[in-house]
Structures are given as structure tokens and as C-alpha cells.
mmCIF file of C-alpha atoms and ligand atoms in Angstrom:
data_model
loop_
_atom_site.group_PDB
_atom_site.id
_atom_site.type_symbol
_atom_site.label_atom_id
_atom_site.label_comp_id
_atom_site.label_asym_id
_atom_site.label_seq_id
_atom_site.Cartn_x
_atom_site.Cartn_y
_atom_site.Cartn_z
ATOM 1 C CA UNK G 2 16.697 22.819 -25.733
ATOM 2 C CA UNK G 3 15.007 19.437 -25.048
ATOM 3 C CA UNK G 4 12.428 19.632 -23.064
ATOM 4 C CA UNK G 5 11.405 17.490 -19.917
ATOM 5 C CA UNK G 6 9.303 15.264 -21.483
ATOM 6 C CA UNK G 7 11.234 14.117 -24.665
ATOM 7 C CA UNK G 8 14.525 14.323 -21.120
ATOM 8 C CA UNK G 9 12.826 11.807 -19.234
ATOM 9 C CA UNK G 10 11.656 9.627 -22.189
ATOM 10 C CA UNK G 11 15.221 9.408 -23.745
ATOM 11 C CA UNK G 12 16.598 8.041 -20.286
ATOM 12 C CA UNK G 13 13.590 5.779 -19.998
ATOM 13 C CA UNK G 14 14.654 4.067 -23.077
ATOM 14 C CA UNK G 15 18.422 3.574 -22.140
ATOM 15 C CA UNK G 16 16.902 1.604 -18.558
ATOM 16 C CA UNK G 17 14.194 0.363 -20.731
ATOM 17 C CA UNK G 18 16.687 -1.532 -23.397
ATOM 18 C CA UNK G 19 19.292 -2.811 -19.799
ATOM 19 C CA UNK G 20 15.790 -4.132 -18.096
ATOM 20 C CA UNK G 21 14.872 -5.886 -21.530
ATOM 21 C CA UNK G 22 18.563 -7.439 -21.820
ATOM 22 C CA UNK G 23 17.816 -8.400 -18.187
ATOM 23 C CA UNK G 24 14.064 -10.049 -19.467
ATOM 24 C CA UNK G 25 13.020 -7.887 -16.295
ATOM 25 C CA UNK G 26 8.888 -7.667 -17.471
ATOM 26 C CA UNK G 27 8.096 -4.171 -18.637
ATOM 27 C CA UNK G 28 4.845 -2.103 -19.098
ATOM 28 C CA UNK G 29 4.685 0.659 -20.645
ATOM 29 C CA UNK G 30 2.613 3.942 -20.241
ATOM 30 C CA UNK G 31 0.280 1.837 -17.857
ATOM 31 C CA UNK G 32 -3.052 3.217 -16.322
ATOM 32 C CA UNK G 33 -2.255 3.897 -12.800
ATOM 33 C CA UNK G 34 -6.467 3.522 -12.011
ATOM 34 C CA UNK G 35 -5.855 -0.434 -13.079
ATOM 35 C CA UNK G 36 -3.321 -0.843 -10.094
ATOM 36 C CA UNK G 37 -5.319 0.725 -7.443
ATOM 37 C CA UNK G 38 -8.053 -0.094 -5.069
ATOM 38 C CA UNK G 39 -9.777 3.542 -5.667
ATOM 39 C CA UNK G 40 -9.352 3.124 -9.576
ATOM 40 C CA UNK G 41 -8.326 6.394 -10.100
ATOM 41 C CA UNK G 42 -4.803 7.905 -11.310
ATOM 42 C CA UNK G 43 -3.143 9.005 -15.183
ATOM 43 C CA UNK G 44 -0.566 7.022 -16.675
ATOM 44 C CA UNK G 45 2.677 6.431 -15.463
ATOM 45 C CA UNK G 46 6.086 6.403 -17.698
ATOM 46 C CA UNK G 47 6.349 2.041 -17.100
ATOM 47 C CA UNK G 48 5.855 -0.524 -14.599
ATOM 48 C CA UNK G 49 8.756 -2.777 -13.912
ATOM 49 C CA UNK G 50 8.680 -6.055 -12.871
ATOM 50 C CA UNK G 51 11.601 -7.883 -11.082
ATOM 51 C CA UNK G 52 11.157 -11.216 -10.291
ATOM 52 C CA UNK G 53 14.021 -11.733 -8.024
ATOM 53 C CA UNK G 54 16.577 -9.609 -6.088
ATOM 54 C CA UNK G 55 19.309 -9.432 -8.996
ATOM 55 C CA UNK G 56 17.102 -8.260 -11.010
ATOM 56 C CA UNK G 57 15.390 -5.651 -8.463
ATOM 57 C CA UNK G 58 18.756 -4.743 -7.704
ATOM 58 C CA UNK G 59 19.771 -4.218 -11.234
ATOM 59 C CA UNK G 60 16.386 -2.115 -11.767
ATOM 60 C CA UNK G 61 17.621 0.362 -8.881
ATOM 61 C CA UNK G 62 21.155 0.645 -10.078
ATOM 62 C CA UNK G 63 19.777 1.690 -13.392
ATOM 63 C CA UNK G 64 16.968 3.787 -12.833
ATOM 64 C CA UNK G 65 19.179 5.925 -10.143
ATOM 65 C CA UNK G 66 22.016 6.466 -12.710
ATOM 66 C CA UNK G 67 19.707 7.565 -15.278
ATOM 67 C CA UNK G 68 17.962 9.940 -12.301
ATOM 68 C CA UNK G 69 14.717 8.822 -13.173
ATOM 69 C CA UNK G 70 12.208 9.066 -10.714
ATOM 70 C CA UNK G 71 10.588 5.800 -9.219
ATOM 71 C CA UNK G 72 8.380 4.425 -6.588
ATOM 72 C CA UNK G 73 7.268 0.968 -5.631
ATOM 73 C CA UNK G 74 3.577 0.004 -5.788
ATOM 74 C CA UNK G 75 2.019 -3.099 -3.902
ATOM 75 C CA UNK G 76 -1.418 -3.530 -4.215
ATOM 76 C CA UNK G 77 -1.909 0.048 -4.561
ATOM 77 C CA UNK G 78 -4.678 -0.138 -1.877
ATOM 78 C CA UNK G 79 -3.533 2.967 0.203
ATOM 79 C CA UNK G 80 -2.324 5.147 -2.524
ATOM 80 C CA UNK G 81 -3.777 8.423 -4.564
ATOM 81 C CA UNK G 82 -2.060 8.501 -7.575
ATOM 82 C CA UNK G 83 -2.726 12.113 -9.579
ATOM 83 C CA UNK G 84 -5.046 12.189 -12.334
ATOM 84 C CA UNK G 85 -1.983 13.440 -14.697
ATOM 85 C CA UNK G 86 -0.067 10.708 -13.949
ATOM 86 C CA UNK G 87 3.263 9.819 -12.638
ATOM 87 C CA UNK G 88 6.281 11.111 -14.913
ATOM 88 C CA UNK G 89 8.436 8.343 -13.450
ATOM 89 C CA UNK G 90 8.773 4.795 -13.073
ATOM 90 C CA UNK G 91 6.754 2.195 -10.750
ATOM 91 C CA UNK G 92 8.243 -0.839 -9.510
ATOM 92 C CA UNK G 93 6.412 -3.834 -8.694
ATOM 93 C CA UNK G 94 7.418 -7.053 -7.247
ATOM 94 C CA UNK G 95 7.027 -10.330 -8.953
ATOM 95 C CA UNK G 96 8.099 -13.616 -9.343
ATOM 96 C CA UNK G 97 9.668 -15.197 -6.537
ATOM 97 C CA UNK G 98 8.595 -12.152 -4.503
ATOM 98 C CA UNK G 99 5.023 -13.584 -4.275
ATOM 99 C CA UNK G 100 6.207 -16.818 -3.141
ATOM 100 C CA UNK G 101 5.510 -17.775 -0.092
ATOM 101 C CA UNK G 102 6.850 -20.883 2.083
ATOM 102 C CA UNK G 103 6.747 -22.619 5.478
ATOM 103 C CA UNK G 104 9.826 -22.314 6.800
ATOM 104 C CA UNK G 105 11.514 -24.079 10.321
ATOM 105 C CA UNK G 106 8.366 -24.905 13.063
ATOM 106 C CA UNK G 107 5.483 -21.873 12.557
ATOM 107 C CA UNK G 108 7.904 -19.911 10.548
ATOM 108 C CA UNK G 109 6.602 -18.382 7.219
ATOM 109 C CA UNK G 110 8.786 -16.852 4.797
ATOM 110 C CA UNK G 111 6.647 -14.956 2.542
ATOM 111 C CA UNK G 112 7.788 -12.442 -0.332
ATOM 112 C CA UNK G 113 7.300 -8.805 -0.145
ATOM 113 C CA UNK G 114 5.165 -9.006 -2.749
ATOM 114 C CA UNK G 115 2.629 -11.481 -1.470
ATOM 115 C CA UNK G 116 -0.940 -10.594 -1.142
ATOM 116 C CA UNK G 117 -1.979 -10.493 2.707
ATOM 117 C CA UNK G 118 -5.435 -12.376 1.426
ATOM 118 C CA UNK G 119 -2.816 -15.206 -0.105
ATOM 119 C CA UNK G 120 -1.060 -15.099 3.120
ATOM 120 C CA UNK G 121 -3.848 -15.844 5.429
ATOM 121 C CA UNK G 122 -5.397 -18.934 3.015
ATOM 122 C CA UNK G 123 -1.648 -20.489 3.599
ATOM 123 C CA UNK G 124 -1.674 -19.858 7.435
ATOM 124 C CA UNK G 125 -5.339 -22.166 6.859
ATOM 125 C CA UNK G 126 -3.615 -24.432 4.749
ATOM 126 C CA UNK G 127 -0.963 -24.813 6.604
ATOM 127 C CA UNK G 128 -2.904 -24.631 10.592
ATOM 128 C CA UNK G 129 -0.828 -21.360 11.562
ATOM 129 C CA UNK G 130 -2.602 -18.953 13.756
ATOM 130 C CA UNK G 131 -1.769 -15.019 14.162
ATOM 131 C CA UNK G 132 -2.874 -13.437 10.994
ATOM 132 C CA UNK G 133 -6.670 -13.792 10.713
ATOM 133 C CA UNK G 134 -6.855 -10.140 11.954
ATOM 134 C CA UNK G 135 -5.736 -9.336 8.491
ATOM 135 C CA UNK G 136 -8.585 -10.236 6.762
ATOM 136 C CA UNK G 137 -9.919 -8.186 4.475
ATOM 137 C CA UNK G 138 -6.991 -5.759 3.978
ATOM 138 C CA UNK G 139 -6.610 -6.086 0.709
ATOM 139 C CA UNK G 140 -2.806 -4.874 0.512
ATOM 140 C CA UNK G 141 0.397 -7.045 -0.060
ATOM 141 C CA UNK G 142 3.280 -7.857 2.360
ATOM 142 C CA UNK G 143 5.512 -5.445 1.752
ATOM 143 C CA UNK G 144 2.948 -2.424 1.885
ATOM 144 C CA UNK G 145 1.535 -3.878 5.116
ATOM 145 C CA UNK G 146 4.689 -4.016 6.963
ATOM 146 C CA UNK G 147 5.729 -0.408 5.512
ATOM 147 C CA UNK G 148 2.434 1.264 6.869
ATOM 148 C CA UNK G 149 2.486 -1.210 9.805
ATOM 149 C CA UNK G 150 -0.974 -2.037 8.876
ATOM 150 C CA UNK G 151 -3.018 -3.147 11.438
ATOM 151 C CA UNK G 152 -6.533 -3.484 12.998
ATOM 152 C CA UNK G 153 -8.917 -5.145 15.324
ATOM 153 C CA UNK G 154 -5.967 -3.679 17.985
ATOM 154 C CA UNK G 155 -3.441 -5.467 16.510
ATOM 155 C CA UNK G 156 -0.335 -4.672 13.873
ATOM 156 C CA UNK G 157 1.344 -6.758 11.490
ATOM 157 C CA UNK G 158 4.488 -6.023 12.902
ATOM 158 C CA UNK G 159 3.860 -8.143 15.850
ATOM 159 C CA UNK G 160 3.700 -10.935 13.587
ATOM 160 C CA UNK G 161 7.503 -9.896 12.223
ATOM 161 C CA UNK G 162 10.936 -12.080 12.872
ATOM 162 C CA UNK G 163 13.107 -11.028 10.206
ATOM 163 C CA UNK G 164 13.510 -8.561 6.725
ATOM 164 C CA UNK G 165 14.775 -9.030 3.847
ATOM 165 C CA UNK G 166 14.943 -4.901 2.800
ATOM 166 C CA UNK G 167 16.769 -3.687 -0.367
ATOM 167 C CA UNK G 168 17.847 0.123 0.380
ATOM 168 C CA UNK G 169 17.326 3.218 -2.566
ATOM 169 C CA UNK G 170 20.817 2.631 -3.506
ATOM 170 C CA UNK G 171 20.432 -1.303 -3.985
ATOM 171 C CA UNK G 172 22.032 -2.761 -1.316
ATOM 172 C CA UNK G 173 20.701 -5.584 -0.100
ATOM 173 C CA UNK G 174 20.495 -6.001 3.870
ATOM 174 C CA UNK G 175 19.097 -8.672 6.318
ATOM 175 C CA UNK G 176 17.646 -7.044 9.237
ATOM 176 C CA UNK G 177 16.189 -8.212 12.343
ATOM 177 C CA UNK G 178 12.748 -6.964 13.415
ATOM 178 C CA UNK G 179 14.560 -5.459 16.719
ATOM 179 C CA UNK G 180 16.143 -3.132 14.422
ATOM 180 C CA UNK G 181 12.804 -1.469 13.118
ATOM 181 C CA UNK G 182 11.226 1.181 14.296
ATOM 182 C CA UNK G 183 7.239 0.816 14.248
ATOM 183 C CA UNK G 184 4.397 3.103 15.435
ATOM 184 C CA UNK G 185 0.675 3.453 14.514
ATOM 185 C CA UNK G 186 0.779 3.132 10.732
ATOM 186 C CA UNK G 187 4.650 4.148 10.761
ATOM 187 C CA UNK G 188 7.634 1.676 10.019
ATOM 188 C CA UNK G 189 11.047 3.722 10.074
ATOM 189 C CA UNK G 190 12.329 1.726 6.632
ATOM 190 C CA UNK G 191 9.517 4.137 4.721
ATOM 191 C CA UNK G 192 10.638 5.788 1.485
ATOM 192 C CA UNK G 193 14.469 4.356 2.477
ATOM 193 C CA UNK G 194 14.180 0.374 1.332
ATOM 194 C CA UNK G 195 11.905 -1.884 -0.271
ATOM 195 C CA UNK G 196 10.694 -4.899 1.390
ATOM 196 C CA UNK G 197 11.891 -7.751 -0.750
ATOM 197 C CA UNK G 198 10.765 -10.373 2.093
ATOM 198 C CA UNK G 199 9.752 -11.488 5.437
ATOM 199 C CA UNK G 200 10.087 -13.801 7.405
ATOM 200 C CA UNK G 201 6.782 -14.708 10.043
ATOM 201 C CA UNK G 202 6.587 -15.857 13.486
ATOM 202 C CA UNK G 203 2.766 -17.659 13.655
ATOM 203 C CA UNK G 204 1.974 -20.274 15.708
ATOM 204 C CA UNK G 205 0.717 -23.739 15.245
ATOM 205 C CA UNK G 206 -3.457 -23.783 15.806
ATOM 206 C CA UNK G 207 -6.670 -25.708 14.776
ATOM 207 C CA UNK G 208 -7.585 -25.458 11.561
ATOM 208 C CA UNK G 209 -11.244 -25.188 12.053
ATOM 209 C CA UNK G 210 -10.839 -22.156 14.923
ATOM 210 C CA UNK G 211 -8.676 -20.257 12.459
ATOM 211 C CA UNK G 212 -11.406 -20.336 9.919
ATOM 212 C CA UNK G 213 -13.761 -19.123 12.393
ATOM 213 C CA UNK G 214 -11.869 -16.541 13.924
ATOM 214 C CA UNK G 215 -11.629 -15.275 10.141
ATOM 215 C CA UNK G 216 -15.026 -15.297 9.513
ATOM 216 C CA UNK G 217 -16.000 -13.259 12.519
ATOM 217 C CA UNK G 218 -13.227 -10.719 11.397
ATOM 218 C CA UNK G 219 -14.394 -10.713 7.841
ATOM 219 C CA UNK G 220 -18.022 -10.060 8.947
ATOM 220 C CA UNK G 221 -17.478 -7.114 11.285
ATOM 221 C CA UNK G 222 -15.320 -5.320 8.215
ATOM 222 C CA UNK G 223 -18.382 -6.001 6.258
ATOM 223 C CA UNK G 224 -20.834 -4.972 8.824
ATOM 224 C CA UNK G 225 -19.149 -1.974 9.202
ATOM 225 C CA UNK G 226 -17.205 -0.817 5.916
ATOM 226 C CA UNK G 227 -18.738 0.230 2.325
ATOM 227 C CA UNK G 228 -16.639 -2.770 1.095
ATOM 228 C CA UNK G 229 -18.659 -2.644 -1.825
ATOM 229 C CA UNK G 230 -17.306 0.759 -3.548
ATOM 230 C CA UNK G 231 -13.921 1.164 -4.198
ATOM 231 C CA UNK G 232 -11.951 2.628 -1.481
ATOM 232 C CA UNK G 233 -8.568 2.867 -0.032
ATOM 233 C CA UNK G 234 -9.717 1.989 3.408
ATOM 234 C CA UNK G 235 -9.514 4.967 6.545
ATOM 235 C CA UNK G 236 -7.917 7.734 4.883
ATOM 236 C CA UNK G 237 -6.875 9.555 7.618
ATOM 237 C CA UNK G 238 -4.942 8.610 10.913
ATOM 238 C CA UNK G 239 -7.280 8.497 14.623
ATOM 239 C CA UNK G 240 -6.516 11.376 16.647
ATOM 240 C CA UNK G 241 -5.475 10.435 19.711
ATOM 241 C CA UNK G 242 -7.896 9.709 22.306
ATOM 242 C CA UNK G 243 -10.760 9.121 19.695
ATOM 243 C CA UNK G 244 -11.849 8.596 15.404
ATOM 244 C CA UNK G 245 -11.499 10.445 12.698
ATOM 245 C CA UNK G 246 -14.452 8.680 11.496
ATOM 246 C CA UNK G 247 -16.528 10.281 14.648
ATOM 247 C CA UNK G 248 -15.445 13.967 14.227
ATOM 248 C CA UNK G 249 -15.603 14.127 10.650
ATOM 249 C CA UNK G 250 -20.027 12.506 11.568
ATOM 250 C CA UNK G 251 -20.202 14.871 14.266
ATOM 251 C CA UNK G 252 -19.049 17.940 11.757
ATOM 252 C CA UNK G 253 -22.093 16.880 8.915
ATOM 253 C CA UNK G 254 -19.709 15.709 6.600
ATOM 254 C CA UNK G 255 -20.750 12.036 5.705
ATOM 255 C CA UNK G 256 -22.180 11.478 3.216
ATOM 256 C CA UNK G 257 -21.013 14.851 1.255
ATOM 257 C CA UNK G 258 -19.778 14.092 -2.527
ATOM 258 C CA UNK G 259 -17.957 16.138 -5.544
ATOM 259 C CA UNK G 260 -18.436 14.243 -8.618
ATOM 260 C CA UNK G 261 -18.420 10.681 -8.261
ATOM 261 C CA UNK G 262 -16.197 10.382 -4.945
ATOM 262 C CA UNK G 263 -18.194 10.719 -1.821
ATOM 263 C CA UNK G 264 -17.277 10.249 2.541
ATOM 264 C CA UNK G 265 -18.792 7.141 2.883
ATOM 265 C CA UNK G 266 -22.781 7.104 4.180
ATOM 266 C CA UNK G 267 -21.224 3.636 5.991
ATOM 267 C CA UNK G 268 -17.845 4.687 7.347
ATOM 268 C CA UNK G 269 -16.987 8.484 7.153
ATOM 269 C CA UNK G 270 -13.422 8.130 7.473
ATOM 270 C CA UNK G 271 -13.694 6.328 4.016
ATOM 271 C CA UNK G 272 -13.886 8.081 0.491
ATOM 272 C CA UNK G 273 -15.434 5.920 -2.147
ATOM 273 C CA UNK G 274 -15.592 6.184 -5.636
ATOM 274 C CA UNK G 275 -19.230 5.583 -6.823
ATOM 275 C CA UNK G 276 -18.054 4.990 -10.156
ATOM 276 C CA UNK G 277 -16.435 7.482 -11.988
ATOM 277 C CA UNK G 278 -15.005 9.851 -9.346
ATOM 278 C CA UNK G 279 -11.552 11.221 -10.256
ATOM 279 C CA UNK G 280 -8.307 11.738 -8.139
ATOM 280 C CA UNK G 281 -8.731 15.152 -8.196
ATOM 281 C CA UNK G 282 -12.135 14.902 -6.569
ATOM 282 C CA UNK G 283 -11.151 12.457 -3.921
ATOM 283 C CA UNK G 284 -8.268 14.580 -3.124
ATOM 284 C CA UNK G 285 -10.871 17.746 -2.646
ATOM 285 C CA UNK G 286 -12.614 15.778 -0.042
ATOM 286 C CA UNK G 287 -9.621 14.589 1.678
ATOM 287 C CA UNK G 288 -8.610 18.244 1.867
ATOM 288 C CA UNK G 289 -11.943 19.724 2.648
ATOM 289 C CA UNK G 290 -12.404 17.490 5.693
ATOM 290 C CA UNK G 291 -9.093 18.895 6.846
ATOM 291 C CA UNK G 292 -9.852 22.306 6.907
ATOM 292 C CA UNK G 293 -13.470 22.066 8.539
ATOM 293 C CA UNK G 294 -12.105 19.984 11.279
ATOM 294 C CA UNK G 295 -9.185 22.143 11.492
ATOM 295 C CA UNK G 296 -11.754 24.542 11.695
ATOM 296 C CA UNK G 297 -14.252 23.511 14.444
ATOM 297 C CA UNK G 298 -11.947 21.570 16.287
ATOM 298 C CA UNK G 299 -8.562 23.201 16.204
ATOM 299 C CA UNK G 300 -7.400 19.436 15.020
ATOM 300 C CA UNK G 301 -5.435 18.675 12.290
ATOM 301 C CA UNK G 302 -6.358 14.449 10.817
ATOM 302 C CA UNK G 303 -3.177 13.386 9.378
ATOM 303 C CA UNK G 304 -3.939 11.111 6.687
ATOM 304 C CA UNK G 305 -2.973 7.310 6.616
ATOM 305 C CA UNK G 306 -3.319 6.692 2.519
ATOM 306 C CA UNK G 307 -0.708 8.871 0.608
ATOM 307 C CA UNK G 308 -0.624 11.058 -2.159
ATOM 308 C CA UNK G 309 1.405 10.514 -5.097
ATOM 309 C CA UNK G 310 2.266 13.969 -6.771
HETATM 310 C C1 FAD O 277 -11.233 -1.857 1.809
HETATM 311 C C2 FAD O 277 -9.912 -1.513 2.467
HETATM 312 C C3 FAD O 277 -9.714 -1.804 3.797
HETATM 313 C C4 FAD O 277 -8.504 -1.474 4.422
HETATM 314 N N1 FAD O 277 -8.349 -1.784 5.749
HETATM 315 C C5 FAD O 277 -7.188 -1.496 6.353
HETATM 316 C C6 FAD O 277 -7.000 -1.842 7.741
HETATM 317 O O1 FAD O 277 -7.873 -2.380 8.400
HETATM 318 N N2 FAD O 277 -5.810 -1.503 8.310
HETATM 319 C C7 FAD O 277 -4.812 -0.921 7.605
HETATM 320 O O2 FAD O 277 -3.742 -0.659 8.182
HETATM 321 N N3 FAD O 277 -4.962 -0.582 6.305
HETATM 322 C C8 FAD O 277 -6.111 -0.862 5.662
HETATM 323 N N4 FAD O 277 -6.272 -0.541 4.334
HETATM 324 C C9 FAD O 277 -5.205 0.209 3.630
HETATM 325 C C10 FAD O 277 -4.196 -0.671 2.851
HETATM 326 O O3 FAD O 277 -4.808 -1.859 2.393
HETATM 327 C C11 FAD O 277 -2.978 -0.998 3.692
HETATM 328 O O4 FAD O 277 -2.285 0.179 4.051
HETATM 329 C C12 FAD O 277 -2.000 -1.941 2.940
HETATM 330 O O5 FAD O 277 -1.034 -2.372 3.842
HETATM 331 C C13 FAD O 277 -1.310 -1.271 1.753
HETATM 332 O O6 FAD O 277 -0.611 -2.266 1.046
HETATM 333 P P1 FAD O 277 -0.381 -2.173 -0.529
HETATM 334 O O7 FAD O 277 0.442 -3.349 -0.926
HETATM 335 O O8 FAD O 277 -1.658 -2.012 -1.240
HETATM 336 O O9 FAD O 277 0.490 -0.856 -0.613
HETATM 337 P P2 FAD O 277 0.381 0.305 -1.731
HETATM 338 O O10 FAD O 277 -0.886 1.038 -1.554
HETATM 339 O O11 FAD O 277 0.683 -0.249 -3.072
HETATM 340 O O12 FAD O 277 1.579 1.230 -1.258
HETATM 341 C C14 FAD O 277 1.487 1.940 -0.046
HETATM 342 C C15 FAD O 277 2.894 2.421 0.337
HETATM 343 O O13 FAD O 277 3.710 1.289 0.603
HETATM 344 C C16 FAD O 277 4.851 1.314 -0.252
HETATM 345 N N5 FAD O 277 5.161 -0.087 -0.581
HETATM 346 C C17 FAD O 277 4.361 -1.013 -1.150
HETATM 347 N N6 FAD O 277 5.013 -2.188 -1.260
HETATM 348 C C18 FAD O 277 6.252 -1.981 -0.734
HETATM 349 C C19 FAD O 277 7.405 -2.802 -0.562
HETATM 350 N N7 FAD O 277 7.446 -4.078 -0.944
HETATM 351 N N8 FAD O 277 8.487 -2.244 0.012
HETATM 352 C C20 FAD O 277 8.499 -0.936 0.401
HETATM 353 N N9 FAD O 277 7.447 -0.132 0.252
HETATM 354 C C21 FAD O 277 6.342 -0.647 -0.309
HETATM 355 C C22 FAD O 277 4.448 2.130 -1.473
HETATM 356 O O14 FAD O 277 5.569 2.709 -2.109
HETATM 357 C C23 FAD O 277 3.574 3.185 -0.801
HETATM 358 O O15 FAD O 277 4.426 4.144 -0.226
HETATM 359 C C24 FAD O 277 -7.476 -0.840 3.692
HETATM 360 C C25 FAD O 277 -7.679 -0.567 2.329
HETATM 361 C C26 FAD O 277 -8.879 -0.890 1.720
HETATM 362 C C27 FAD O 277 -9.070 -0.586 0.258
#
């Protein structure tokens, strides 16, 4: 009998030969620790490449009658790939998906695969005010507005008119912001549709204060967050009524390191890699922390980044 890996393989090439009639961009057998902010992760079967919503479309339609498995990657900035890999393909957005545009008065429509940093040098650009607070987030559209990624008190869904969303089975929808669900770190479109794009309500300000205001952002981040190890930001969700960052301090645990990944001596609700660490050893961090504050505070810390198994 064939077994799973020569299975999945022999499908991969039928979508693979469609996408390449389609000149959809392929890469194949791609290091998943070159597409993510804590450089970690094995190879995955391909990365995929649509550069516009036929061709994203077409990319679903194929990959779900072959059954392969698939996921979509942004900037891979809150994501723990495994260090075996991914036996499955990864879809990221290109083309006209990083565009971005002014559209009618302080209106921005911006791809779902725009980076938030390109994002908030057009809002300078172009004198729009209401995303400086996403400085320093180093995730694209899309990802943000899945995770509802937010900070300084404030979420990027408050920012949100209108979606663009493509759903698993590649239908293509226009949906209005009032008919999204969003929480802390929780959009109700996750793992059901990709954000092709957005559309942004900012509002028309003074060049020179938005620059400022961006600055002072940027500097607290830095003040505060071991910005200069790679990280995937907080990895776990605030309890309520207080940080994750404070209980995991108050339980001795910053600082602690397996390998090369360590709780950050800056931030503990961080795990860096000091160069070298491996997903399994960030993962054995992320789990220790949740037993011992399990533990000694009856508290289980949900995490914010995911894991890809
Ligand atoms: C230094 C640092 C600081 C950070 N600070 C913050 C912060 O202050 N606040 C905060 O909220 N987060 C923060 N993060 C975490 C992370 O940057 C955000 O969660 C970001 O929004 C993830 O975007 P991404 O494009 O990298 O998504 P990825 O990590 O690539 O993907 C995350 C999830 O989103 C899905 N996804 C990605 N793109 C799409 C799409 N177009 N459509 C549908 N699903 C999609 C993926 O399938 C995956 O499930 C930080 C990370 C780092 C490294």
C-alpha cells in the first residue's frame, strides 16, 4: 500500500501542475523558520502564492478536492510551527493583496496581506490618524484583524468598516464589520475565511502629531519588550483582572531557559530565541509555565500565539 507520504506528495503534484497552469507562484519544501518571527519550524510540503482572488480562489478549490491539508500564514509573527514540519500546504497572500490604497475621504482599502508597519508609513504619507497604536506589531493585515490584535488599550478592529473574507470552501463574501464578532484577541471569522481585504475607517490628522504619537508608541515597546531577540510577542492571553507577564515573575520563572529559548529577563510573558532555540524547546516553556501556574495559582494562561501541529 502507498504510504502517507508518497499519498500526500502524489496529490501535491496534481494541485502543484493546476497552480503552475494558473502561474500562481509556488515554493516548494520551504523552511517554515524563514517565515516566522521566532525562526523556528521544519519544512512544509509548498508555499503558495496567489496574487489575486481568482487565483486564491482557484488555490482553495484545488487543494480541498485533492484533501490536502492547508493553512494561511501572514507574517508568521504569532505562530509555532513544529520542528518536523507541516505535511500540508501554506498559503500566503501576494500581489494585489499587499496593495494598499486611499479610498473615498479617510478611507483605506488595504489588502489582507499588507504589512501593519506598511500600513502605518501610508496613514503618514497620506495624514490619516488611528493606527499609530500599531506600531511595532510586526504582523500583516489579515493576521491582525483575525487575532484582533491590539494594544496600548486599543484593537484593530475599531479601526474596521468593511471585509473582503474568502470562506474554506472559496466563496467569496463582502461583509460588514457589524457582522463580526470580536473579543480580546478573538475575531469569530478564525479558521472559517481568509481575509483577502479591508477596508479602514482613519481620520484625517497632522502629519507631524502622527509621527510623534508613533514615536512615543514605538519607544515604550522598546522600553519595555526584548525587541531585540526573536519573539512572537505575549504568548499567552492576560487573565482577567491582571498579566500573565506578572504571575509567571511572581512564580520565579523569568528568566528560566531550555536550550536556546528562554522567558524573557525583559518581558516574562515573552519567549525568545537566543539564537538557536528550537520549536520543541519553546513549546516546553510555553507548557511548563502552564502547569506551575496551574499549579500555584489554580489558573490556567490561555495562550495568544498558536501552535501549528
Ligand atoms: C515583537 C512582537 C510584538 C508583538 N506585539 C503584539 C501586540 O502588541 N499586540 C498583538 O495583538 N500582537 C502582537 N504580536 C503578535 C502578532 O504580531 C500579531 O498577532 C499579528 O497580528 C499576527 O499577524 P501575522 O500576519 O504575523 O499572522 P501569522 O502569525 O502569520 O498568523 C496568525 C494566525 O492568523 C492567521 N492568518 C494570517 N493571515 C490571515 C489572513 N489573511 N486571513 C485569515 N487568517 C490569517 C493564520 O492562519 C494564523 O492562524 C507581536 C509579535 C511580535 C513578534
Amino acid at each position: 500500500m502507498e504510504d502517507s507520504y508518497c499519498h500526500v506528495q502524489r496529490k501535491w503534484q496534481n494541485v502543484a501542475r493546476e497552480l503552475r497552469r494558473n502561474q500562481v507562484e509556488i515554493i516548494e519544501n520551504p523552511l517554515l523558520a524563514h517565515y516566522t518571527t521566532w525562526k523556528v519550524g521544519g519544512k512544509a510540503l509548498a508555499i503558495i502564492k496567489p496574487a489575486n482572488l481568482s487565483q486564491l480562489v482557484r488555490c482553495l478549490r484545488l487543494l480541498n478536492e485533492e484533501e490536502l491539508s492547508w493553512r494561511v500564514i501572514g507574517n508568521g509573527s504569532n505562530i509555532l510551527p513544529r520542528d518536523q514540519g507541516f505535511n500540508g500546504v501554506i498559503i500566503k497572500l501576494d500581489g494585489e493583496f499587499t496593495g494598499i490604497k486611499r479610498s473615498a475621504s479617510s478611507f483605506v482599502e488595504c489588502g489582507g496581506g499588507v504589512l501593519l508597519k506598511q500600513l502605518i508609513n501610508f496613514s503618514i504619507r497620506e495624514s490619516l490618524t488611528g493606527s499609530e497604536f500599531l506600531v511595532g506589531i510586526p504582523g500583516t493585515v489579515g493576521g491582525a484583524i483575525i487575532n484582533n490584535a491590539g494594544c496600548f488599550g486599543r484593537e484593530v478592529a475599531e479601526l474596521l468598516d468593511s471585509l473582503v473574507i474568502v470562506n474554506r470552501d472559496g466563496e467569496v463574501l463582502k461583509v460588514n464589520r457589524e457582522e463580526v464578532d470580536f473579543g480580546y484577541r478573538y475575531c469569530s471569522l478564525q479558521g472559517k475565511a481568509i481575509i483577502a481585504g479591508v477596508v479602514l475607517n482613519l481620520s484625517p490628522g497632522e502629519r507631524e502629531a502622527i509621527k510623534d504619537r508613533i514615536r512615543t508608541y514605538f519607544l515604550k515597546r522598546k522600553e519595555t519588550q526584548p525587541i531585540e531577540f526573536p519573539s512572537a510577542g505575549s504568548v499567552f492571553k492576560n487573565p482577567r483582572n491582571g498579566y500573565a507577564a506578572l504571575l509567571i515573575e511572581k512564580h520565579g520563572l523569568k528568566g528560566l531557559r531550555l536550550g536556546w529559548a528562554q522567558i524573557s529577563r525583559k518581558h516574562a510573558n515573552f519567549v525568545v530565541n537566543l539564537g538557536g532555540a528550537t520549536a520543541s524547546q519553546i513549546r516546553y516553556l510555553i507548557e511548563w509555565v502552564q502547569k506551575e501556574i496551574y499549579l500555584r495559582e489554580n489558573l490556567f494562561l490561555e495562550r495568544e500565539v498558536e501552535l501549528w501541529d
